[in-house]
Amino acid sequence: FTLQPHDVAASDTPVRVFEAGALAIDAVRVDHGAAPALAWRVEVDWKRIVFSGDTGGHGDSLQRLADHADIFIAHNATSRTSYPATIAILMTPSRIGEIAAAAQVKRLVLSHRMQETLGKAHEAQTREDIRAHFHGPLAFANDLDCFAVK
């Protein structure tokens, strides 16, 4: 493959950055402290997969992007006991659940897991925090996992 980087002029509202046939890709700007960050929605044959990327989940741009997604893949790198500086730039499980519920996503997959989110005890705490808001299917992603879009 030859990579051809492009600048993406994203805003707080989803912007179409690529379209070819049945494939469309949209992006929104998300907050990640001082570092610029984007969230992505990939649509293929009317199926939507949304990738949160690293974000604190502030505002509603990610929720708008994830609206009615078939799969919402959210970075789960923090817990409710994370350091405040970390929580400012990475979503807590509770915030992930709020966004997933408000966007009415069909399935939530947690990725980008760090030490404090790995293991049964941490997963149970994460699940509890998310379930306070989101009641749909929930999975913890591990390397090489595959998830079908239904």
C-alpha positions as semicolon CSV with decimal commas, in nm:
position;residue;x (nm);y (nm);z (nm)
1;F;0,000;0,000;0,000
2;T;0,105;0,355;-0,062
3;L;-0,011;0,597;0,206
4;Q;-0,144;0,931;0,091
5;P;-0,200;1,150;0,398
6;H;-0,461;1,423;0,382
7;D;-0,546;1,708;0,612
8;V;-0,896;1,670;0,756
9;A;-1,080;1,992;0,830
10;A;-1,314;1,841;1,088
11;S;-1,547;2,035;1,311
12;D;-1,787;1,952;1,594
13;T;-2,037;1,835;1,332
14;P;-1,965;1,520;1,127
15;V;-1,786;1,601;0,802
16;R;-1,769;1,364;0,503
17;V;-1,398;1,312;0,430
18;F;-1,419;1,025;0,181
19;E;-1,680;0,859;-0,039
20;A;-1,651;0,589;-0,303
21;G;-1,944;0,370;-0,400
22;A;-2,098;0,212;-0,090
23;L;-1,812;0,334;0,134
24;A;-1,829;0,666;0,320
25;I;-1,608;0,801;0,598
26;D;-1,699;1,091;0,827
27;A;-1,499;1,258;1,104
28;V;-1,554;1,496;1,394
29;R;-1,310;1,683;1,609
30;V;-1,297;1,547;1,966
31;D;-1,117;1,676;2,272
32;H;-0,794;1,515;2,387
33;G;-0,632;1,793;2,582
34;A;-0,377;1,992;2,383
35;A;-0,340;1,716;2,120
36;P;-0,564;1,736;1,812
37;A;-0,786;1,429;1,780
38;L;-1,058;1,292;1,555
39;A;-1,331;1,032;1,586
40;W;-1,433;0,838;1,273
41;R;-1,748;0,681;1,129
42;V;-1,715;0,426;0,852
43;E;-2,030;0,337;0,659
44;V;-2,042;0,043;0,421
45;D;-2,367;-0,078;0,267
46;W;-2,572;0,112;0,526
47;K;-2,377;-0,033;0,822
48;R;-2,211;0,215;1,059
49;I;-1,900;0,157;1,267
50;V;-1,777;0,444;1,483
51;F;-1,430;0,472;1,639
52;S;-1,408;0,717;1,929
53;G;-1,031;0,755;1,927
54;D;-0,870;0,913;2,234
55;T;-1,110;1,167;2,381
56;G;-1,249;1,288;2,709
57;G;-1,594;1,271;2,550
58;H;-1,684;1,631;2,636
59;G;-1,951;1,801;2,430
60;D;-2,180;1,616;2,190
61;S;-1,974;1,581;1,871
62;L;-1,893;1,213;1,937
63;Q;-2,255;1,140;2,022
64;R;-2,368;1,296;1,692
65;L;-2,113;1,091;1,500
66;A;-2,218;0,769;1,677
67;D;-2,590;0,825;1,620
68;H;-2,753;0,484;1,557
69;A;-2,417;0,315;1,492
70;D;-2,423;-0,059;1,446
71;I;-2,099;-0,082;1,644
72;F;-1,947;0,191;1,859
73;I;-1,582;0,115;1,938
74;A;-1,480;0,329;2,234
75;H;-1,140;0,368;2,394
76;N;-1,162;0,234;2,748
77;A;-0,837;0,344;2,909
78;T;-0,970;0,484;3,237
79;S;-1,175;0,380;3,535
80;R;-1,372;0,583;3,787
81;T;-1,057;0,589;4,003
82;S;-0,820;0,725;3,736
83;Y;-0,620;1,039;3,799
84;P;-0,818;1,359;3,727
85;A;-0,570;1,464;3,456
86;T;-0,628;1,131;3,279
87;I;-1,006;1,156;3,308
88;A;-0,988;1,503;3,152
89;I;-0,852;1,360;2,824
90;L;-0,989;1,001;2,824
91;M;-1,351;0,892;2,876
92;T;-1,459;0,716;3,192
93;P;-1,676;0,407;3,148
94;S;-1,971;0,610;3,275
95;R;-1,918;0,869;3,001
96;I;-1,888;0,595;2,740
97;G;-2,221;0,456;2,859
98;E;-2,385;0,800;2,845
99;I;-2,271;0,856;2,487
100;A;-2,369;0,504;2,373
101;A;-2,716;0,541;2,526
102;A;-2,779;0,890;2,391
103;A;-2,662;0,787;2,043
104;Q;-2,875;0,470;2,058
105;V;-2,590;0,254;1,935
106;K;-2,670;-0,111;1,870
107;R;-2,349;-0,259;2,014
108;L;-2,063;-0,122;2,224
109;V;-1,708;-0,257;2,198
110;L;-1,440;-0,137;2,439
111;S;-1,088;-0,114;2,299
112;H;-0,755;0,058;2,374
113;R;-0,759;-0,096;2,719
114;M;-0,481;-0,010;2,959
115;Q;-0,358;-0,178;3,276
116;E;-0,626;-0,028;3,499
117;T;-0,906;-0,161;3,274
118;L;-0,776;-0,516;3,228
119;G;-0,886;-0,818;3,434
120;K;-1,217;-0,947;3,567
121;A;-1,243;-0,703;3,860
122;H;-1,182;-0,399;3,641
123;E;-1,415;-0,533;3,372
124;A;-1,690;-0,584;3,632
125;Q;-1,650;-0,224;3,754
126;T;-1,646;-0,093;3,396
127;R;-1,954;-0,296;3,305
128;E;-2,138;-0,163;3,612
129;D;-2,052;0,199;3,528
130;I;-2,161;0,158;3,164
131;R;-2,481;-0,031;3,253
132;A;-2,596;0,268;3,459
133;H;-2,665;0,427;3,118
134;F;-2,633;0,177;2,830
135;H;-2,815;-0,158;2,829
136;G;-2,730;-0,295;2,486
137;P;-2,470;-0,558;2,392
138;L;-2,126;-0,484;2,536
139;A;-1,791;-0,652;2,463
140;F;-1,431;-0,605;2,575
141;A;-1,197;-0,615;2,275
142;N;-0,868;-0,801;2,288
143;D;-0,600;-0,824;2,023
144;L;-0,719;-1,011;1,711
145;D;-1,087;-1,011;1,817
146;C;-1,345;-0,979;1,538
147;F;-1,696;-0,842;1,574
148;A;-1,969;-0,902;1,320
149;V;-2,186;-0,612;1,208
150;K;-2,542;-0,737;1,216
